[in-house]
Short mmCIF file of C-alpha atoms in Angstrom, two decimals:
data_model
loop_
_atom_site.label_atom_id
_atom_site.label_comp_id
_atom_site.label_asym_id
_atom_site.label_seq_id
_atom_site.Cartn_x
_atom_site.Cartn_y
_atom_site.Cartn_z
CA MET I 22 3.81 -20.50 -9.60
CA GLN I 23 0.30 -19.98 -8.29
CA ILE I 24 -1.26 -19.75 -4.86
CA GLU I 25 -5.03 -19.72 -4.47
CA THR I 26 -6.94 -18.44 -1.47
CA GLU I 27 -10.65 -18.05 -0.88
CA ARG I 28 -10.78 -14.81 -2.89
CA LEU I 29 -7.34 -14.37 -4.45
CA LEU I 30 -4.98 -15.83 -6.96
CA LEU I 31 -1.29 -15.03 -6.51
CA ARG I 32 0.65 -15.63 -9.72
CA GLU I 33 3.75 -14.43 -11.48
CA MET I 34 3.33 -11.06 -13.12
CA THR I 35 3.61 -10.80 -16.89
CA GLU I 36 4.02 -7.90 -19.28
CA ASP I 37 0.22 -7.82 -19.54
CA ASP I 38 0.12 -6.71 -15.89
CA LEU I 39 2.22 -3.58 -16.51
CA PRO I 40 -0.77 -1.19 -16.90
CA ALA I 41 -2.41 -2.37 -13.64
CA LEU I 42 0.94 -2.29 -11.85
CA GLY I 43 1.49 1.23 -13.15
CA GLU I 44 -1.84 2.42 -11.76
CA ILE I 45 -0.82 1.19 -8.32
CA LEU I 46 2.79 2.38 -8.24
CA THR I 47 2.07 5.84 -9.68
CA ASP I 48 -0.54 6.62 -6.99
CA SER I 49 1.13 8.86 -4.39
CA ARG I 50 -1.35 7.80 -1.69
CA VAL I 51 -0.49 4.13 -2.23
CA MET I 52 3.24 4.90 -2.30
CA TYR I 53 3.31 7.11 0.82
CA ALA I 54 5.83 4.85 2.58
CA TRP I 55 8.24 5.42 -0.32
CA GLU I 56 7.71 9.21 -0.11
CA HIS I 57 6.84 9.48 -3.81
CA ALA I 58 4.77 7.99 -6.57
CA PHE I 59 6.79 6.08 -9.15
CA SER I 60 7.44 7.49 -12.59
CA PRO I 61 6.65 5.32 -15.64
CA SER I 62 10.36 4.41 -15.91
CA GLU I 63 10.42 3.37 -12.24
CA VAL I 64 7.35 1.19 -12.81
CA ARG I 65 9.18 -0.47 -15.71
CA GLU I 66 12.26 -1.03 -13.50
CA TRP I 67 10.04 -2.51 -10.76
CA MET I 68 8.46 -4.95 -13.22
CA ASP I 69 11.86 -5.91 -14.65
CA ARG I 70 13.16 -6.57 -11.13
CA GLN I 71 10.25 -8.96 -10.46
CA LEU I 72 10.83 -10.83 -13.71
CA GLN I 73 14.54 -11.12 -12.84
CA ARG I 74 13.65 -12.47 -9.39
CA TYR I 75 11.47 -15.19 -10.90
CA ALA I 76 14.35 -16.31 -13.10
CA ALA I 77 17.04 -16.02 -10.42
CA TYR I 78 15.16 -18.01 -7.79
CA GLY I 79 13.56 -20.67 -9.96
CA HIS I 80 10.13 -19.02 -9.76
CA ARG I 81 9.96 -19.71 -6.01
CA PHE I 82 10.39 -16.07 -4.97
CA GLY I 83 9.16 -12.70 -6.15
CA LEU I 84 6.32 -10.28 -5.80
CA TRP I 85 3.35 -11.87 -7.51
CA ALA I 86 0.24 -10.35 -9.04
CA MET I 87 -2.63 -10.34 -6.55
CA VAL I 88 -5.71 -11.08 -8.63
CA LEU I 89 -9.35 -11.28 -7.58
CA GLN I 90 -10.57 -14.75 -8.52
CA LYS I 91 -14.10 -13.49 -9.17
CA THR I 92 -13.16 -10.83 -11.72
CA GLY I 93 -9.59 -11.57 -12.82
CA LYS I 94 -8.61 -7.99 -11.90
CA MET I 95 -5.08 -7.39 -10.60
CA ILE I 96 -5.52 -5.40 -7.38
CA GLY I 97 -1.96 -5.43 -6.07
CA GLN I 98 1.05 -7.58 -5.48
CA CYS I 99 2.12 -9.91 -2.72
CA GLY I 100 4.94 -12.38 -2.41
CA ILE I 101 8.26 -13.37 -0.93
CA THR I 102 11.50 -11.65 -1.88
CA MET I 103 15.00 -11.92 -0.51
CA GLN I 104 15.87 -8.65 1.23
CA PRO I 105 19.06 -7.40 2.85
CA TYR I 106 19.06 -7.42 6.63
CA LYS I 107 22.20 -6.82 8.62
CA GLU I 108 24.93 -9.02 7.12
CA THR I 109 22.65 -11.41 5.24
CA GLU I 110 19.47 -11.72 3.18
CA VAL I 111 16.15 -12.83 4.61
CA PRO I 112 12.89 -14.00 3.01
CA GLU I 113 10.45 -11.13 3.27
CA ILE I 114 6.70 -11.21 2.76
CA GLY I 115 5.70 -8.01 1.03
CA TYR I 116 2.31 -6.70 -0.06
CA LEU I 117 0.98 -3.61 -1.79
CA LEU I 118 -2.61 -2.94 -2.84
CA GLY I 119 -4.27 -0.39 -5.05
CA ARG I 120 -6.13 2.18 -2.97
CA GLY I 121 -9.57 1.04 -4.15
CA ASP I 122 -9.02 -2.35 -2.50
CA TRP I 123 -7.78 -1.26 0.93
CA HIS I 124 -9.58 -2.36 4.12
CA ARG I 125 -11.09 -5.54 2.68
CA GLY I 126 -8.64 -8.05 4.15
CA TYR I 127 -6.87 -8.81 0.87
CA ALA I 128 -3.38 -7.94 2.14
CA THR I 129 -3.80 -10.21 5.16
CA GLU I 130 -5.28 -13.01 3.04
CA GLY I 131 -2.39 -12.83 0.57
CA ALA I 132 0.29 -12.49 3.27
CA LEU I 133 -1.07 -15.49 5.21
CA ALA I 134 -0.99 -17.56 2.02
CA CYS I 135 2.63 -16.50 1.45
CA ARG I 136 3.53 -17.34 5.05
CA ASP I 137 2.05 -20.81 4.70
CA TYR I 138 3.74 -21.30 1.31
CA ALA I 139 7.07 -20.28 2.88
CA PHE I 140 6.74 -22.78 5.71
CA GLU I 141 5.03 -25.68 3.94
CA THR I 142 6.41 -25.57 0.39
CA LEU I 143 9.73 -23.75 0.71
CA GLU I 144 10.35 -25.28 4.15
CA LEU I 145 11.67 -21.99 5.54
CA ARG I 146 12.04 -21.69 9.30
CA GLU I 147 11.37 -17.94 9.56
CA VAL I 148 9.88 -15.19 7.39
CA PHE I 149 10.14 -11.44 7.77
CA SER I 150 8.36 -8.22 6.86
CA ILE I 151 10.47 -5.06 6.97
CA ILE I 152 8.05 -2.16 7.26
CA ARG I 153 8.43 1.60 7.45
CA ASP I 154 7.78 2.82 10.98
CA THR I 155 4.96 5.10 9.77
CA ASN I 156 3.13 2.36 7.86
CA THR I 157 0.74 1.15 10.54
CA ALA I 158 -1.59 -0.61 8.07
CA SER I 159 1.22 -2.92 6.89
CA GLN I 160 2.38 -3.42 10.48
CA ASN I 161 -1.13 -4.58 11.36
CA VAL I 162 -1.06 -7.10 8.48
CA ALA I 163 2.26 -8.46 9.78
CA ARG I 164 0.78 -8.87 13.26
CA ARG I 165 -2.27 -10.68 11.83
CA CYS I 166 0.22 -13.12 10.27
CA GLY I 167 1.62 -13.85 13.72
CA MET I 168 4.69 -11.66 13.30
CA THR I 169 6.42 -9.82 16.10
CA ALA I 170 8.52 -6.66 15.79
CA ARG I 171 12.07 -7.80 16.63
CA ASP I 172 14.32 -4.98 15.46
CA CYS I 173 14.46 -1.49 14.01
CA ILE I 174 16.76 -0.52 11.15
CA VAL I 175 17.22 2.55 9.00
CA LYS I 176 17.04 2.32 5.22
CA ARG I 177 18.17 5.18 3.03
CA TYR I 178 15.89 5.69 0.06
CA TYR I 179 15.22 8.71 -2.11
CA HIS I 180 17.81 10.68 -0.08
CA ILE I 181 15.82 10.10 3.11
CA ASP I 182 16.72 8.02 6.17
CA MET I 183 13.64 5.90 6.86
CA PRO I 184 13.28 3.88 10.07
CA HIS I 185 11.82 0.41 9.45
CA LEU I 186 10.53 -2.17 11.92
CA VAL I 187 11.70 -5.72 11.29
CA PHE I 188 8.88 -8.17 11.94
CA SER I 189 9.23 -11.93 11.77
CA VAL I 190 7.50 -15.17 12.61
CA ARG I 191 9.15 -18.55 13.03
CA LYS I 192 7.42 -21.66 11.79
CA GLU I 193 6.84 -22.96 15.31
CA GLU I 194 5.33 -19.60 16.39
CA ARG I 195 2.79 -19.09 13.65
CA PHE I 196 -0.87 -19.00 14.45
CA TYR I 197 -2.78 -21.95 13.14
CA ASP I 198 -6.08 -20.75 11.77
CA GLY I 199 -7.94 -24.02 11.49
CA LYS I 200 -5.73 -25.52 8.79
#
């Protein structure tokens, strides 16, 4: 599974990506929406969960390594995962970047590629992003992907009730950016 954009390569993570993933997930400033930086064991669990997703969904879903094509450096992750929402599961576009690569458009570039992959390859009719109410940067990425906030839910994580906005875009609503 690979998706190429102008500057990025999205691909399945491997064990070789664990150190780069660890740098991202153990940074408390990156993980502010989770209210804590991950421990090494939580990073390992996160990686294992992605590898399980690849196997469970035939490599069509998961958070993928976000790699700069120019350098081969993993700068974050982006992909589509199935997430609980109300009484069902929905395909969610998620993205997370290392702090050194914020504000360069990489999250939007990766998320747009995932949106198009969802509609064109997976033939999904709607995709979601479920984002903490305090995470305005991720909300802005969702809006740049043509998503609209449609609901608000509360997730309990780390003994904290966290309001989340539920964004989505339907295939017929998406913005066409010259493609």
